[in-house]
Amino acid sequence: MLASSETAQTESAEAAALPEEEARAARAGDALNSTKALSKKQIDNGTLWLARCIYSETKRPEEQELVAWVVRNRVETGYRGNDSYREAVLDPYQFSAFNPGSRKRSHYMSLDASSQANGWQRALLIAHQVQTAPAAKRPFSKDTRHFFSERSMTGGRHPGWSARGEKVKPEGGKKIAEDRFRFYEDVR
């Protein structure tokens, strides 16, 4: 684990390394619909792991919410034998920042309830809201357990599993550009 000054330097370096548009989204996310930060009692282990995952995938709140639902779907359906947020997030080769050997892994795993990285407190709030939301708020079916970001794929390639599933759009008027995220259900 990094010392707190090293952690702060790492977080600053991570924020500086973000594309400007994502850094702006991260800063805006903390102010968007500003609400009081969660209490430490509200941040259980599941909320923390879900927040780490969504924060690693994107800094944009509207995208974090959709990614959080995909992770919740995986937990609720026991996808790949995982029935906790920690297991779902750490399942090898499911979320790139948590892959064994990823240079970002230790940074994201070090985030806790008191971390102050840009947008982190907002990610905690989104994770808590999705984790505790009624199932009726789900933006797509419970079988939507996959997504990818074209922007993160090298050479314009799509993951092999994308041909074995059905592409879905979120319900409720939530629009995400396809080059940012694509969601899939019934991947076999």
PDB file of C-alpha atoms in Angstrom:
ATOM      1  CA  MET A   1       0.000   0.000   0.000  1.00  0.00           C
ATOM      2  CA  LEU A   2       1.242   3.488  -0.809  1.00  0.00           C
ATOM      3  CA  ALA A   3       1.913   6.084   1.851  1.00  0.00           C
ATOM      4  CA  SER A   4      -0.630   8.906   1.842  1.00  0.00           C
ATOM      5  CA  SER A   5       1.684  11.414   0.113  1.00  0.00           C
ATOM      6  CA  GLU A   6       2.511   8.816  -2.536  1.00  0.00           C
ATOM      7  CA  THR A   7      -1.206   8.053  -2.910  1.00  0.00           C
ATOM      8  CA  ALA A   8      -1.976  11.750  -3.399  1.00  0.00           C
ATOM      9  CA  GLN A   9       0.784  12.001  -6.010  1.00  0.00           C
ATOM     10  CA  THR A  10      -0.550   8.898  -7.775  1.00  0.00           C
ATOM     11  CA  GLU A  11      -4.099  10.293  -7.743  1.00  0.00           C
ATOM     12  CA  SER A  12      -2.874  13.649  -9.081  1.00  0.00           C
ATOM     13  CA  ALA A  13      -0.885  11.905 -11.800  1.00  0.00           C
ATOM     14  CA  GLU A  14      -3.917   9.764 -12.713  1.00  0.00           C
ATOM     15  CA  ALA A  15      -6.130  12.863 -12.929  1.00  0.00           C
ATOM     16  CA  ALA A  16      -3.534  14.697 -15.014  1.00  0.00           C
ATOM     17  CA  ALA A  17      -3.267  11.701 -17.329  1.00  0.00           C
ATOM     18  CA  LEU A  18      -7.006  11.722 -18.034  1.00  0.00           C
ATOM     19  CA  PRO A  19      -8.076  13.149 -21.347  1.00  0.00           C
ATOM     20  CA  GLU A  20      -9.227  16.724 -20.699  1.00  0.00           C
ATOM     21  CA  GLU A  21     -12.873  15.910 -21.449  1.00  0.00           C
ATOM     22  CA  GLU A  22     -12.862  13.093 -18.863  1.00  0.00           C
ATOM     23  CA  ALA A  23     -11.115  15.263 -16.286  1.00  0.00           C
ATOM     24  CA  ARG A  24     -13.788  17.924 -16.831  1.00  0.00           C
ATOM     25  CA  ALA A  25     -16.521  15.279 -16.440  1.00  0.00           C
ATOM     26  CA  ALA A  26     -14.939  14.028 -13.219  1.00  0.00           C
ATOM     27  CA  ARG A  27     -14.873  17.533 -11.762  1.00  0.00           C
ATOM     28  CA  ALA A  28     -18.422  18.248 -12.922  1.00  0.00           C
ATOM     29  CA  GLY A  29     -19.635  14.962 -11.470  1.00  0.00           C
ATOM     30  CA  ASP A  30     -18.885  16.095  -7.938  1.00  0.00           C
ATOM     31  CA  ALA A  31     -20.978  19.229  -8.438  1.00  0.00           C
ATOM     32  CA  LEU A  32     -23.744  17.607 -10.494  1.00  0.00           C
ATOM     33  CA  ASN A  33     -26.893  17.466  -8.363  1.00  0.00           C
ATOM     34  CA  SER A  34     -24.669  18.138  -5.402  1.00  0.00           C
ATOM     35  CA  THR A  35     -25.693  16.096  -2.420  1.00  0.00           C
ATOM     36  CA  LYS A  36     -24.145  15.468   0.917  1.00  0.00           C
ATOM     37  CA  ALA A  37     -21.399  12.860   0.839  1.00  0.00           C
ATOM     38  CA  LEU A  38     -22.293   9.393   2.031  1.00  0.00           C
ATOM     39  CA  SER A  39     -21.680   8.620   5.667  1.00  0.00           C
ATOM     40  CA  LYS A  40     -19.082   5.965   6.446  1.00  0.00           C
ATOM     41  CA  LYS A  41     -21.966   3.704   7.586  1.00  0.00           C
ATOM     42  CA  GLN A  42     -23.445   3.826   4.082  1.00  0.00           C
ATOM     43  CA  ILE A  43     -20.206   2.715   2.434  1.00  0.00           C
ATOM     44  CA  ASP A  44     -20.142  -1.020   2.900  1.00  0.00           C
ATOM     45  CA  ASN A  45     -17.739  -3.410   1.185  1.00  0.00           C
ATOM     46  CA  GLY A  46     -20.070  -3.868  -1.803  1.00  0.00           C
ATOM     47  CA  THR A  47     -20.421  -0.120  -2.357  1.00  0.00           C
ATOM     48  CA  LEU A  48     -16.663   0.340  -2.169  1.00  0.00           C
ATOM     49  CA  TRP A  49     -15.911  -2.405  -4.722  1.00  0.00           C
ATOM     50  CA  LEU A  50     -18.660  -1.241  -7.066  1.00  0.00           C
ATOM     51  CA  ALA A  51     -17.376   2.348  -6.869  1.00  0.00           C
ATOM     52  CA  ARG A  52     -13.809   1.210  -7.574  1.00  0.00           C
ATOM     53  CA  CYS A  53     -14.996  -0.631 -10.661  1.00  0.00           C
ATOM     54  CA  ILE A  54     -17.122   2.145 -12.140  1.00  0.00           C
ATOM     55  CA  TYR A  55     -14.485   4.764 -11.366  1.00  0.00           C
ATOM     56  CA  SER A  56     -11.877   2.649 -13.155  1.00  0.00           C
ATOM     57  CA  GLU A  57     -14.067   2.352 -16.254  1.00  0.00           C
ATOM     58  CA  THR A  58     -15.133   5.985 -16.679  1.00  0.00           C
ATOM     59  CA  LYS A  59     -15.212   9.309 -14.882  1.00  0.00           C
ATOM     60  CA  ARG A  60     -18.554  10.353 -16.405  1.00  0.00           C
ATOM     61  CA  PRO A  61     -21.435   9.929 -13.921  1.00  0.00           C
ATOM     62  CA  GLU A  62     -24.051   8.896 -16.507  1.00  0.00           C
ATOM     63  CA  GLU A  63     -21.721   6.152 -17.775  1.00  0.00           C
ATOM     64  CA  GLN A  64     -20.768   5.099 -14.249  1.00  0.00           C
ATOM     65  CA  GLU A  65     -24.432   4.494 -13.468  1.00  0.00           C
ATOM     66  CA  LEU A  66     -24.886   2.159 -16.450  1.00  0.00           C
ATOM     67  CA  VAL A  67     -21.657   0.271 -15.757  1.00  0.00           C
ATOM     68  CA  ALA A  68     -22.785  -0.106 -12.128  1.00  0.00           C
ATOM     69  CA  TRP A  69     -26.002  -1.780 -13.283  1.00  0.00           C
ATOM     70  CA  VAL A  70     -24.008  -4.257 -15.386  1.00  0.00           C
ATOM     71  CA  VAL A  71     -21.920  -5.172 -12.335  1.00  0.00           C
ATOM     72  CA  ARG A  72     -25.050  -5.443 -10.169  1.00  0.00           C
ATOM     73  CA  ASN A  73     -26.570  -7.758 -12.801  1.00  0.00           C
ATOM     74  CA  ARG A  74     -23.479  -9.961 -12.607  1.00  0.00           C
ATOM     75  CA  VAL A  75     -23.704 -10.169  -8.817  1.00  0.00           C
ATOM     76  CA  GLU A  76     -27.464 -10.807  -8.744  1.00  0.00           C
ATOM     77  CA  THR A  77     -27.265 -13.550 -11.374  1.00  0.00           C
ATOM     78  CA  GLY A  78     -24.124 -15.143  -9.913  1.00  0.00           C
ATOM     79  CA  TYR A  79     -22.371 -14.663 -13.239  1.00  0.00           C
ATOM     80  CA  ARG A  80     -19.188 -16.782 -13.440  1.00  0.00           C
ATOM     81  CA  GLY A  81     -19.904 -18.030  -9.907  1.00  0.00           C
ATOM     82  CA  ASN A  82     -19.468 -14.592  -8.332  1.00  0.00           C
ATOM     83  CA  ASP A  83     -22.024 -13.500  -5.769  1.00  0.00           C
ATOM     84  CA  SER A  84     -20.328 -10.434  -4.286  1.00  0.00           C
ATOM     85  CA  TYR A  85     -19.181  -7.150  -5.766  1.00  0.00           C
ATOM     86  CA  ARG A  86     -15.602  -7.875  -4.746  1.00  0.00           C
ATOM     87  CA  GLU A  87     -15.618 -11.250  -6.524  1.00  0.00           C
ATOM     88  CA  ALA A  88     -17.260  -9.803  -9.640  1.00  0.00           C
ATOM     89  CA  VAL A  89     -14.758  -6.933  -9.883  1.00  0.00           C
ATOM     90  CA  LEU A  90     -11.676  -9.055  -9.211  1.00  0.00           C
ATOM     91  CA  ASP A  91     -12.733 -11.894 -11.540  1.00  0.00           C
ATOM     92  CA  PRO A  92      -9.714 -12.117 -13.878  1.00  0.00           C
ATOM     93  CA  TYR A  93     -10.004 -10.395 -17.254  1.00  0.00           C
ATOM     94  CA  GLN A  94     -13.468  -8.960 -16.646  1.00  0.00           C
ATOM     95  CA  PHE A  95     -12.558  -5.352 -15.776  1.00  0.00           C
ATOM     96  CA  SER A  96      -9.243  -4.262 -17.272  1.00  0.00           C
ATOM     97  CA  ALA A  97      -7.981  -2.100 -14.403  1.00  0.00           C
ATOM     98  CA  PHE A  98      -8.237  -5.102 -12.086  1.00  0.00           C
ATOM     99  CA  ASN A  99      -6.537  -7.628 -14.359  1.00  0.00           C
ATOM    100  CA  PRO A 100      -3.590  -9.396 -12.764  1.00  0.00           C
ATOM    101  CA  GLY A 101      -0.491  -7.378 -13.630  1.00  0.00           C
ATOM    102  CA  SER A 102      -2.396  -4.173 -14.465  1.00  0.00           C
ATOM    103  CA  ARG A 103      -0.346  -1.146 -13.481  1.00  0.00           C
ATOM    104  CA  LYS A 104      -3.550   0.648 -12.424  1.00  0.00           C
ATOM    105  CA  ARG A 105      -4.784  -2.146 -10.162  1.00  0.00           C
ATOM    106  CA  SER A 106      -3.058  -1.025  -6.942  1.00  0.00           C
ATOM    107  CA  HIS A 107      -4.247   2.562  -7.399  1.00  0.00           C
ATOM    108  CA  TYR A 108      -7.912   1.622  -7.780  1.00  0.00           C
ATOM    109  CA  MET A 109      -7.717  -0.955  -5.002  1.00  0.00           C
ATOM    110  CA  SER A 110      -6.284   1.696  -2.659  1.00  0.00           C
ATOM    111  CA  LEU A 111      -9.308   3.993  -3.000  1.00  0.00           C
ATOM    112  CA  ASP A 112     -11.382   4.072   0.167  1.00  0.00           C
ATOM    113  CA  ALA A 113     -14.220   6.089   1.683  1.00  0.00           C
ATOM    114  CA  SER A 114     -11.932   9.000   2.522  1.00  0.00           C
ATOM    115  CA  SER A 115     -10.090   9.245  -0.832  1.00  0.00           C
ATOM    116  CA  GLN A 116     -10.414  12.631  -2.520  1.00  0.00           C
ATOM    117  CA  ALA A 117      -9.488  11.865  -6.154  1.00  0.00           C
ATOM    118  CA  ASN A 118     -11.509  13.926  -8.680  1.00  0.00           C
ATOM    119  CA  GLY A 119     -14.959  12.369  -9.005  1.00  0.00           C
ATOM    120  CA  TRP A 120     -14.345   9.564  -6.486  1.00  0.00           C
ATOM    121  CA  GLN A 121     -16.915  10.696  -3.914  1.00  0.00           C
ATOM    122  CA  ARG A 122     -19.479  10.950  -6.726  1.00  0.00           C
ATOM    123  CA  ALA A 123     -18.619   7.385  -7.807  1.00  0.00           C
ATOM    124  CA  LEU A 124     -19.260   6.217  -4.238  1.00  0.00           C
ATOM    125  CA  LEU A 125     -22.654   7.923  -4.282  1.00  0.00           C
ATOM    126  CA  ILE A 126     -23.578   6.406  -7.658  1.00  0.00           C
ATOM    127  CA  ALA A 127     -22.458   2.953  -6.501  1.00  0.00           C
ATOM    128  CA  HIS A 128     -24.583   3.240  -3.357  1.00  0.00           C
ATOM    129  CA  GLN A 129     -27.609   4.483  -5.325  1.00  0.00           C
ATOM    130  CA  VAL A 130     -27.419   1.659  -7.879  1.00  0.00           C
ATOM    131  CA  GLN A 131     -26.710  -0.993  -5.265  1.00  0.00           C
ATOM    132  CA  THR A 132     -29.766   0.027  -3.209  1.00  0.00           C
ATOM    133  CA  ALA A 133     -32.135   0.988  -6.063  1.00  0.00           C
ATOM    134  CA  PRO A 134     -35.306  -1.017  -6.637  1.00  0.00           C
ATOM    135  CA  ALA A 135     -35.065  -3.460  -9.551  1.00  0.00           C
ATOM    136  CA  ALA A 136     -37.692  -1.401 -11.424  1.00  0.00           C
ATOM    137  CA  LYS A 137     -35.032   1.308 -11.920  1.00  0.00           C
ATOM    138  CA  ARG A 138     -32.854  -1.110 -13.921  1.00  0.00           C
ATOM    139  CA  PRO A 139     -32.007   0.560 -17.298  1.00  0.00           C
ATOM    140  CA  PHE A 140     -31.803  -2.782 -19.117  1.00  0.00           C
ATOM    141  CA  SER A 141     -32.583  -6.442 -18.448  1.00  0.00           C
ATOM    142  CA  LYS A 142     -30.875  -8.442 -15.726  1.00  0.00           C
ATOM    143  CA  ASP A 143     -29.222 -10.444 -18.526  1.00  0.00           C
ATOM    144  CA  THR A 144     -27.200  -7.372 -19.556  1.00  0.00           C
ATOM    145  CA  ARG A 145     -23.868  -8.347 -18.022  1.00  0.00           C
ATOM    146  CA  HIS A 146     -21.368  -7.181 -20.642  1.00  0.00           C
ATOM    147  CA  PHE A 147     -20.132  -3.910 -22.074  1.00  0.00           C
ATOM    148  CA  PHE A 148     -17.096  -2.576 -23.820  1.00  0.00           C
ATOM    149  CA  SER A 149     -15.728   0.779 -24.812  1.00  0.00           C
ATOM    150  CA  GLU A 150     -14.641   1.044 -28.423  1.00  0.00           C
ATOM    151  CA  ARG A 151     -12.277   3.815 -27.382  1.00  0.00           C
ATOM    152  CA  SER A 152     -10.293   1.397 -25.269  1.00  0.00           C
ATOM    153  CA  MET A 153     -10.053  -1.319 -27.924  1.00  0.00           C
ATOM    154  CA  THR A 154      -6.876  -1.395 -29.981  1.00  0.00           C
ATOM    155  CA  GLY A 155      -7.139  -1.435 -33.754  1.00  0.00           C
ATOM    156  CA  GLY A 156     -10.930  -1.045 -33.752  1.00  0.00           C
ATOM    157  CA  ARG A 157     -11.339  -4.669 -32.717  1.00  0.00           C
ATOM    158  CA  HIS A 158     -14.347  -5.749 -30.682  1.00  0.00           C
ATOM    159  CA  PRO A 159     -14.201  -8.452 -28.015  1.00  0.00           C
ATOM    160  CA  GLY A 160     -15.011 -11.923 -29.358  1.00  0.00           C
ATOM    161  CA  TRP A 161     -17.965 -12.319 -27.008  1.00  0.00           C
ATOM    162  CA  SER A 162     -19.759  -9.323 -28.613  1.00  0.00           C
ATOM    163  CA  ALA A 163     -20.724 -11.523 -31.586  1.00  0.00           C
ATOM    164  CA  ARG A 164     -22.432 -13.963 -29.198  1.00  0.00           C
ATOM    165  CA  GLY A 165     -24.717 -11.439 -27.507  1.00  0.00           C
ATOM    166  CA  GLU A 166     -27.395  -8.951 -28.343  1.00  0.00           C
ATOM    167  CA  LYS A 167     -26.510  -5.261 -28.274  1.00  0.00           C
ATOM    168  CA  VAL A 168     -28.949  -3.282 -26.118  1.00  0.00           C
ATOM    169  CA  LYS A 169     -29.592   0.375 -25.475  1.00  0.00           C
ATOM    170  CA  PRO A 170     -30.374   1.641 -21.985  1.00  0.00           C
ATOM    171  CA  GLU A 171     -34.007   2.444 -21.250  1.00  0.00           C
ATOM    172  CA  GLY A 172     -35.293   5.617 -19.681  1.00  0.00           C
ATOM    173  CA  GLY A 173     -33.849   8.062 -22.192  1.00  0.00           C
ATOM    174  CA  LYS A 174     -30.243   7.441 -21.170  1.00  0.00           C
ATOM    175  CA  LYS A 175     -28.076   7.999 -24.240  1.00  0.00           C
ATOM    176  CA  ILE A 176     -24.443   7.028 -24.435  1.00  0.00           C
ATOM    177  CA  ALA A 177     -22.355   7.391 -27.590  1.00  0.00           C
ATOM    178  CA  GLU A 178     -21.476   3.976 -29.020  1.00  0.00           C
ATOM    179  CA  ASP A 179     -17.787   4.813 -29.170  1.00  0.00           C
ATOM    180  CA  ARG A 180     -17.946   5.327 -25.393  1.00  0.00           C
ATOM    181  CA  PHE A 181     -19.870   2.219 -24.315  1.00  0.00           C
ATOM    182  CA  ARG A 182     -21.857  -0.627 -25.852  1.00  0.00           C
ATOM    183  CA  PHE A 183     -23.947  -2.926 -23.685  1.00  0.00           C
ATOM    184  CA  TYR A 184     -24.856  -6.553 -24.381  1.00  0.00           C
ATOM    185  CA  GLU A 185     -27.272  -9.109 -23.001  1.00  0.00           C
ATOM    186  CA  ASP A 186     -27.466 -12.878 -23.320  1.00  0.00           C
ATOM    187  CA  VAL A 187     -23.772 -13.312 -24.092  1.00  0.00           C
ATOM    188  CA  ARG A 188     -23.120 -17.045 -24.314  1.00  0.00           C
TER     189      ARG A 188
END
